[in-house]
Amino acid sequence: MVKQNVRHYLTLGFCILAIVAVAKCQVVETTWHRAGGIMAEKRSHYRPQISAAELDEFTKRWPEFNELGLLDDIDLSKSKVSDVLTWKMRIWFVYRHWDAERFFYVRSRLLHLLNEIKVRREAESIIKHLQDREDSVALQMINLQKKRIKAQKISSDELLLLSSREKELNRMFKQYP
């Protein structure tokens, strides 16, 4: 009788362990799991500068994101992006293999860089117009414009990358703010 009770409890214990082991098995890889692996790989390559591949992917996805109206009634300036994501936005980012924080970082970085290119162009234009003048006011103005250009935080790679696509990006951000 005692042996049967022990045998019964041992069998029950092994069954419970087997059920727990089977429950831990991942039979099917879901899109969510696959996206997690892809995002971990992408995060390891993030840099403050925007790469050409990132720019290409962003320009493809930003209009799509806006046309779905996912940003309606959401203010991103007041809090962290991940705190205000709706379930629809989360699903959109997972299926497109984008980190939401990086997506909006790329957007803000592009807007900032486009503004810096505009400032650079204005400063270069002022220098060009004042170059022939020799008076002290013109020389001060030229030095001031050179300092404006030097103070910019845009790498030469980003400048080349954005200069060639500036019109396209300005048009995109005008249509989809």
C-alpha atoms as an extended CHARMM CRD file, in Angstrom:
* protein
*
       177  EXT
         1         1  MET       CA              0.0000000000        0.0000000000        0.0000000000  PROA      1               0.0000000000
         2         2  VAL       CA              2.7780000000        2.4330000000        0.9010000000  PROA      2               0.0000000000
         3         3  LYS       CA              4.6710000000        1.5020000000       -2.2380000000  PROA      3               0.0000000000
         4         4  GLN       CA              1.6420000000        2.2440000000       -4.3790000000  PROA      4               0.0000000000
         5         5  ASN       CA              1.1660000000        5.6770000000       -2.7700000000  PROA      5               0.0000000000
         6         6  VAL       CA              4.8290000000        6.4940000000       -3.3380000000  PROA      6               0.0000000000
         7         7  ARG       CA              4.5810000000        5.2010000000       -6.8840000000  PROA      7               0.0000000000
         8         8  HSD       CA              1.4300000000        7.2660000000       -7.4350000000  PROA      8               0.0000000000
         9         9  TYR       CA              3.0970000000       10.4740000000       -6.1200000000  PROA      9               0.0000000000
        10        10  LEU       CA              6.2410000000        9.8610000000       -8.1400000000  PROA      10              0.0000000000
        11        11  THR       CA              4.1810000000        9.3320000000      -11.2940000000  PROA      11              0.0000000000
        12        12  LEU       CA              2.1910000000       12.4780000000      -10.5610000000  PROA      12              0.0000000000
        13        13  GLY       CA              5.4360000000       14.4370000000       -9.9740000000  PROA      13              0.0000000000
        14        14  PHE       CA              6.9480000000       13.2130000000      -13.2490000000  PROA      14              0.0000000000
        15        15  CYS       CA              3.7500000000       14.1160000000      -15.1040000000  PROA      15              0.0000000000
        16        16  ILE       CA              3.8260000000       17.6200000000      -13.6770000000  PROA      16              0.0000000000
        17        17  LEU       CA              7.5090000000       17.9970000000      -14.6170000000  PROA      17              0.0000000000
        18        18  ALA       CA              6.7510000000       16.7200000000      -18.1300000000  PROA      18              0.0000000000
        19        19  ILE       CA              3.8890000000       19.2020000000      -18.5320000000  PROA      19              0.0000000000
        20        20  VAL       CA              6.0990000000       22.0800000000      -17.3510000000  PROA      20              0.0000000000
        21        21  ALA       CA              8.8890000000       21.0040000000      -19.7370000000  PROA      21              0.0000000000
        22        22  VAL       CA              6.4780000000       20.7800000000      -22.6700000000  PROA      22              0.0000000000
        23        23  ALA       CA              4.9490000000       24.1500000000      -21.8020000000  PROA      23              0.0000000000
        24        24  LYS       CA              8.3910000000       25.7550000000      -22.0250000000  PROA      24              0.0000000000
        25        25  CYS       CA              8.9460000000       24.4130000000      -25.5330000000  PROA      25              0.0000000000
        26        26  GLN       CA              8.4590000000       26.8410000000      -28.3660000000  PROA      26              0.0000000000
        27        27  VAL       CA              6.8280000000       24.8840000000      -31.1180000000  PROA      27              0.0000000000
        28        28  VAL       CA              6.2390000000       27.7510000000      -33.5200000000  PROA      28              0.0000000000
        29        29  GLU       CA              8.3200000000       30.8700000000      -33.9780000000  PROA      29              0.0000000000
        30        30  THR       CA              5.9200000000       33.7890000000      -34.0600000000  PROA      30              0.0000000000
        31        31  THR       CA              6.3910000000       37.0650000000      -35.8690000000  PROA      31              0.0000000000
        32        32  TRP       CA              6.8280000000       38.7380000000      -32.5050000000  PROA      32              0.0000000000
        33        33  HSD       CA              9.7430000000       36.4390000000      -31.5920000000  PROA      33              0.0000000000
        34        34  ARG       CA             11.3410000000       36.7750000000      -35.0090000000  PROA      34              0.0000000000
        35        35  ALA       CA             11.0350000000       40.5720000000      -34.8310000000  PROA      35              0.0000000000
        36        36  GLY       CA             12.6870000000       40.5230000000      -31.4010000000  PROA      36              0.0000000000
        37        37  GLY       CA             15.7260000000       38.7820000000      -32.8510000000  PROA      37              0.0000000000
        38        38  ILE       CA             15.9190000000       41.1030000000      -35.8340000000  PROA      38              0.0000000000
        39        39  MET       CA             15.5540000000       44.1790000000      -33.6140000000  PROA      39              0.0000000000
        40        40  ALA       CA             18.3170000000       42.9960000000      -31.2880000000  PROA      40              0.0000000000
        41        41  GLU       CA             20.6140000000       42.7130000000      -34.3110000000  PROA      41              0.0000000000
        42        42  LYS       CA             19.5800000000       46.1540000000      -35.6230000000  PROA      42              0.0000000000
        43        43  ARG       CA             20.0430000000       47.8130000000      -32.2100000000  PROA      43              0.0000000000
        44        44  SER       CA             23.6420000000       46.6540000000      -32.1050000000  PROA      44              0.0000000000
        45        45  HSD       CA             24.3490000000       48.7590000000      -35.2220000000  PROA      45              0.0000000000
        46        46  TYR       CA             22.6670000000       51.9990000000      -34.0850000000  PROA      46              0.0000000000
        47        47  ARG       CA             24.8570000000       55.0900000000      -34.2040000000  PROA      47              0.0000000000
        48        48  PRO       CA             24.0360000000       58.7740000000      -33.6850000000  PROA      48              0.0000000000
        49        49  GLN       CA             24.4640000000       59.3140000000      -37.4310000000  PROA      49              0.0000000000
        50        50  ILE       CA             21.8310000000       58.0470000000      -39.8330000000  PROA      50              0.0000000000
        51        51  SER       CA             22.9490000000       55.4610000000      -42.3550000000  PROA      51              0.0000000000
        52        52  ALA       CA             21.8760000000       55.3890000000      -46.0030000000  PROA      52              0.0000000000
        53        53  ALA       CA             19.9550000000       52.1490000000      -45.4560000000  PROA      53              0.0000000000
        54        54  GLU       CA             18.1050000000       53.6740000000      -42.5040000000  PROA      54              0.0000000000
        55        55  LEU       CA             17.2590000000       56.7580000000      -44.5370000000  PROA      55              0.0000000000
        56        56  ASP       CA             15.9360000000       54.6360000000      -47.4070000000  PROA      56              0.0000000000
        57        57  GLU       CA             13.8090000000       52.5280000000      -45.0820000000  PROA      57              0.0000000000
        58        58  PHE       CA             12.5130000000       55.5850000000      -43.2130000000  PROA      58              0.0000000000
        59        59  THR       CA             11.4880000000       57.4390000000      -46.3830000000  PROA      59              0.0000000000
        60        60  LYS       CA              9.5950000000       54.3420000000      -47.4360000000  PROA      60              0.0000000000
        61        61  ARG       CA              7.8390000000       53.8710000000      -44.0750000000  PROA      61              0.0000000000
        62        62  TRP       CA              7.0980000000       57.4500000000      -42.8980000000  PROA      62              0.0000000000
        63        63  PRO       CA              4.3530000000       58.1630000000      -45.4830000000  PROA      63              0.0000000000
        64        64  GLU       CA              2.8280000000       54.7400000000      -44.8220000000  PROA      64              0.0000000000
        65        65  PHE       CA              2.8410000000       55.3950000000      -41.0570000000  PROA      65              0.0000000000
        66        66  ASN       CA              1.1470000000       58.7780000000      -41.5410000000  PROA      66              0.0000000000
        67        67  GLU       CA             -1.4620000000       57.5460000000      -43.9980000000  PROA      67              0.0000000000
        68        68  LEU       CA             -2.6530000000       55.0220000000      -41.4060000000  PROA      68              0.0000000000
        69        69  GLY       CA             -3.3120000000       57.9110000000      -39.0080000000  PROA      69              0.0000000000
        70        70  LEU       CA             -1.3920000000       56.2640000000      -36.1840000000  PROA      70              0.0000000000
        71        71  LEU       CA             -0.1630000000       59.5840000000      -34.7890000000  PROA      71              0.0000000000
        72        72  ASP       CA             -3.6070000000       61.1290000000      -34.4000000000  PROA      72              0.0000000000
        73        73  ASP       CA             -4.2640000000       62.4590000000      -30.8790000000  PROA      73              0.0000000000
        74        74  ILE       CA             -0.7600000000       61.5500000000      -29.6580000000  PROA      74              0.0000000000
        75        75  ASP       CA              1.7570000000       64.1210000000      -28.4360000000  PROA      75              0.0000000000
        76        76  LEU       CA              5.2820000000       62.7300000000      -28.6740000000  PROA      76              0.0000000000
        77        77  SER       CA              6.9800000000       65.8370000000      -27.3160000000  PROA      77              0.0000000000
        78        78  LYS       CA              5.7720000000       65.3750000000      -23.7400000000  PROA      78              0.0000000000
        79        79  SER       CA              6.9270000000       61.8440000000      -22.9920000000  PROA      79              0.0000000000
        80        80  LYS       CA              9.0030000000       58.9070000000      -24.1050000000  PROA      80              0.0000000000
        81        81  VAL       CA              7.8030000000       57.3240000000      -27.3370000000  PROA      81              0.0000000000
        82        82  SER       CA              7.4100000000       53.8450000000      -25.8770000000  PROA      82              0.0000000000
        83        83  ASP       CA              5.0710000000       55.2220000000      -23.1760000000  PROA      83              0.0000000000
        84        84  VAL       CA              2.5030000000       56.5250000000      -25.6710000000  PROA      84              0.0000000000
        85        85  LEU       CA              2.4860000000       53.7000000000      -28.2190000000  PROA      85              0.0000000000
        86        86  THR       CA             -0.9060000000       52.2350000000      -28.9340000000  PROA      86              0.0000000000
        87        87  TRP       CA             -1.3210000000       48.5450000000      -29.6720000000  PROA      87              0.0000000000
        88        88  LYS       CA             -1.8000000000       49.3500000000      -33.3610000000  PROA      88              0.0000000000
        89        89  MET       CA              1.4980000000       51.2490000000      -33.4120000000  PROA      89              0.0000000000
        90        90  ARG       CA              3.3020000000       48.4040000000      -31.6360000000  PROA      90              0.0000000000
        91        91  ILE       CA              2.0270000000       45.9020000000      -34.1810000000  PROA      91              0.0000000000
        92        92  TRP       CA              3.0050000000       48.2180000000      -37.0490000000  PROA      92              0.0000000000
        93        93  PHE       CA              6.5580000000       48.5540000000      -35.7000000000  PROA      93              0.0000000000
        94        94  VAL       CA              6.9120000000       44.8060000000      -35.0710000000  PROA      94              0.0000000000
        95        95  TYR       CA              5.8230000000       43.8380000000      -38.5700000000  PROA      95              0.0000000000
        96        96  ARG       CA              8.1490000000       46.3870000000      -40.1450000000  PROA      96              0.0000000000
        97        97  HSD       CA             11.1030000000       45.5480000000      -37.8570000000  PROA      97              0.0000000000
        98        98  TRP       CA             11.5060000000       49.0800000000      -36.5630000000  PROA      98              0.0000000000
        99        99  ASP       CA             12.3100000000       50.1560000000      -33.0390000000  PROA      99              0.0000000000
       100       100  ALA       CA              9.8090000000       52.9210000000      -32.2250000000  PROA      100             0.0000000000
       101       101  GLU       CA             12.4070000000       54.9780000000      -30.3670000000  PROA      101             0.0000000000
       102       102  ARG       CA             14.8150000000       54.7900000000      -33.3150000000  PROA      102             0.0000000000
       103       103  PHE       CA             12.0550000000       55.5170000000      -35.8310000000  PROA      103             0.0000000000
       104       104  PHE       CA             11.2050000000       58.8100000000      -34.1540000000  PROA      104             0.0000000000
       105       105  TYR       CA             14.8970000000       59.5370000000      -33.5120000000  PROA      105             0.0000000000
       106       106  VAL       CA             15.5320000000       59.2430000000      -37.2640000000  PROA      106             0.0000000000
       107       107  ARG       CA             12.5930000000       61.5720000000      -37.9270000000  PROA      107             0.0000000000
       108       108  SER       CA             13.7780000000       64.2340000000      -35.4920000000  PROA      108             0.0000000000
       109       109  ARG       CA             17.3940000000       63.8680000000      -36.6480000000  PROA      109             0.0000000000
       110       110  LEU       CA             16.3620000000       64.3260000000      -40.2930000000  PROA      110             0.0000000000
       111       111  LEU       CA             14.3220000000       67.4320000000      -39.4680000000  PROA      111             0.0000000000
       112       112  HSD       CA             17.2560000000       68.8370000000      -37.4950000000  PROA      112             0.0000000000
       113       113  LEU       CA             19.7430000000       68.0650000000      -40.2720000000  PROA      113             0.0000000000
       114       114  LEU       CA             17.5150000000       69.5980000000      -42.9360000000  PROA      114             0.0000000000
       115       115  ASN       CA             17.3600000000       72.7570000000      -40.8450000000  PROA      115             0.0000000000
       116       116  GLU       CA             21.1550000000       72.7570000000      -40.4480000000  PROA      116             0.0000000000
       117       117  ILE       CA             21.5990000000       72.3830000000      -44.2130000000  PROA      117             0.0000000000
       118       118  LYS       CA             19.3160000000       75.3830000000      -44.6740000000  PROA      118             0.0000000000
       119       119  VAL       CA             21.3460000000       77.4190000000      -42.1470000000  PROA      119             0.0000000000
       120       120  ARG       CA             24.5840000000       76.3420000000      -43.8400000000  PROA      120             0.0000000000
       121       121  ARG       CA             23.2640000000       77.3740000000      -47.2490000000  PROA      121             0.0000000000
       122       122  GLU       CA             22.1670000000       80.7850000000      -45.9020000000  PROA      122             0.0000000000
       123       123  ALA       CA             25.5490000000       81.3570000000      -44.2550000000  PROA      123             0.0000000000
       124       124  GLU       CA             27.4260000000       80.3860000000      -47.4240000000  PROA      124             0.0000000000
       125       125  SER       CA             25.2080000000       82.7380000000      -49.4430000000  PROA      125             0.0000000000
       126       126  ILE       CA             25.9280000000       85.6390000000      -47.0830000000  PROA      126             0.0000000000
       127       127  ILE       CA             29.6660000000       84.9080000000      -47.2450000000  PROA      127             0.0000000000
       128       128  LYS       CA             29.5060000000       84.8260000000      -51.0470000000  PROA      128             0.0000000000
       129       129  HSD       CA             27.7720000000       88.2210000000      -51.1770000000  PROA      129             0.0000000000
       130       130  LEU       CA             30.1680000000       89.8390000000      -48.7100000000  PROA      130             0.0000000000
       131       131  GLN       CA             33.3610000000       88.2830000000      -50.0620000000  PROA      131             0.0000000000
       132       132  ASP       CA             34.2930000000       91.2300000000      -52.2700000000  PROA      132             0.0000000000
       133       133  ARG       CA             33.8510000000       93.8150000000      -49.5130000000  PROA      133             0.0000000000
       134       134  GLU       CA             36.7990000000       94.8810000000      -47.3670000000  PROA      134             0.0000000000
       135       135  ASP       CA             35.0960000000       96.9370000000      -44.6210000000  PROA      135             0.0000000000
       136       136  SER       CA             35.1680000000       95.8020000000      -40.9910000000  PROA      136             0.0000000000
       137       137  VAL       CA             31.4220000000       95.1670000000      -40.7820000000  PROA      137             0.0000000000
       138       138  ALA       CA             31.5690000000       92.8190000000      -43.7720000000  PROA      138             0.0000000000
       139       139  LEU       CA             34.5860000000       90.9870000000      -42.3120000000  PROA      139             0.0000000000
       140       140  GLN       CA             32.7920000000       90.5950000000      -38.9650000000  PROA      140             0.0000000000
       141       141  MET       CA             29.7300000000       89.2820000000      -40.7360000000  PROA      141             0.0000000000
       142       142  ILE       CA             31.8270000000       86.7890000000      -42.7230000000  PROA      142             0.0000000000
       143       143  ASN       CA             33.5050000000       85.5630000000      -39.5200000000  PROA      143             0.0000000000
       144       144  LEU       CA             30.1280000000       85.2340000000      -37.8260000000  PROA      144             0.0000000000
       145       145  GLN       CA             28.7860000000       83.1610000000      -40.7190000000  PROA      145             0.0000000000
       146       146  LYS       CA             31.8740000000       80.9310000000      -40.6590000000  PROA      146             0.0000000000
       147       147  LYS       CA             31.2940000000       80.3500000000      -36.9420000000  PROA      147             0.0000000000
       148       148  ARG       CA             27.6670000000       79.4600000000      -37.6980000000  PROA      148             0.0000000000
       149       149  ILE       CA             28.8220000000       76.8370000000      -40.1580000000  PROA      149             0.0000000000
       150       150  LYS       CA             31.4710000000       75.4960000000      -37.7830000000  PROA      150             0.0000000000
       151       151  ALA       CA             28.9740000000       75.2330000000      -34.8970000000  PROA      151             0.0000000000
       152       152  GLN       CA             26.7660000000       72.8220000000      -36.8030000000  PROA      152             0.0000000000
       153       153  LYS       CA             26.5730000000       69.2310000000      -35.6490000000  PROA      153             0.0000000000
       154       154  ILE       CA             26.3190000000       67.5330000000      -39.0000000000  PROA      154             0.0000000000
       155       155  SER       CA             28.8890000000       65.0200000000      -40.1810000000  PROA      155             0.0000000000
       156       156  SER       CA             30.2420000000       65.2000000000      -43.7110000000  PROA      156             0.0000000000
       157       157  ASP       CA             28.7210000000       61.7770000000      -44.4610000000  PROA      157             0.0000000000
       158       158  GLU       CA             25.2790000000       62.9420000000      -43.3760000000  PROA      158             0.0000000000
       159       159  LEU       CA             25.6990000000       66.1830000000      -45.3000000000  PROA      159             0.0000000000
       160       160  LEU       CA             26.4440000000       64.2610000000      -48.5010000000  PROA      160             0.0000000000
       161       161  LEU       CA             23.6440000000       61.7940000000      -47.8430000000  PROA      161             0.0000000000
       162       162  LEU       CA             21.0050000000       64.4500000000      -47.2270000000  PROA      162             0.0000000000
       163       163  SER       CA             22.1470000000       66.9790000000      -49.8220000000  PROA      163             0.0000000000
       164       164  SER       CA             21.3120000000       64.6040000000      -52.6340000000  PROA      164             0.0000000000
       165       165  ARG       CA             17.8440000000       63.8810000000      -51.2210000000  PROA      165             0.0000000000
       166       166  GLU       CA             17.0200000000       67.2280000000      -49.6660000000  PROA      166             0.0000000000
       167       167  LYS       CA             14.1550000000       68.1380000000      -52.0090000000  PROA      167             0.0000000000
       168       168  GLU       CA             12.5590000000       64.7230000000      -51.6360000000  PROA      168             0.0000000000
       169       169  LEU       CA             12.7960000000       64.8710000000      -47.8250000000  PROA      169             0.0000000000
       170       170  ASN       CA             11.4480000000       68.4190000000      -47.6210000000  PROA      170             0.0000000000
       171       171  ARG       CA              8.5250000000       67.4400000000      -49.8420000000  PROA      171             0.0000000000
       172       172  MET       CA              7.8580000000       64.3460000000      -47.7200000000  PROA      172             0.0000000000
       173       173  PHE       CA              7.9000000000       66.2750000000      -44.4250000000  PROA      173             0.0000000000
       174       174  LYS       CA              5.7300000000       69.0010000000      -45.9100000000  PROA      174             0.0000000000
       175       175  GLN       CA              3.1480000000       66.4370000000      -46.9930000000  PROA      175             0.0000000000
       176       176  TYR       CA              3.4780000000       64.2930000000      -43.8360000000  PROA      176             0.0000000000
       177       177  PRO       CA              4.5850000000       66.5380000000      -40.9450000000  PROA      177             0.0000000000
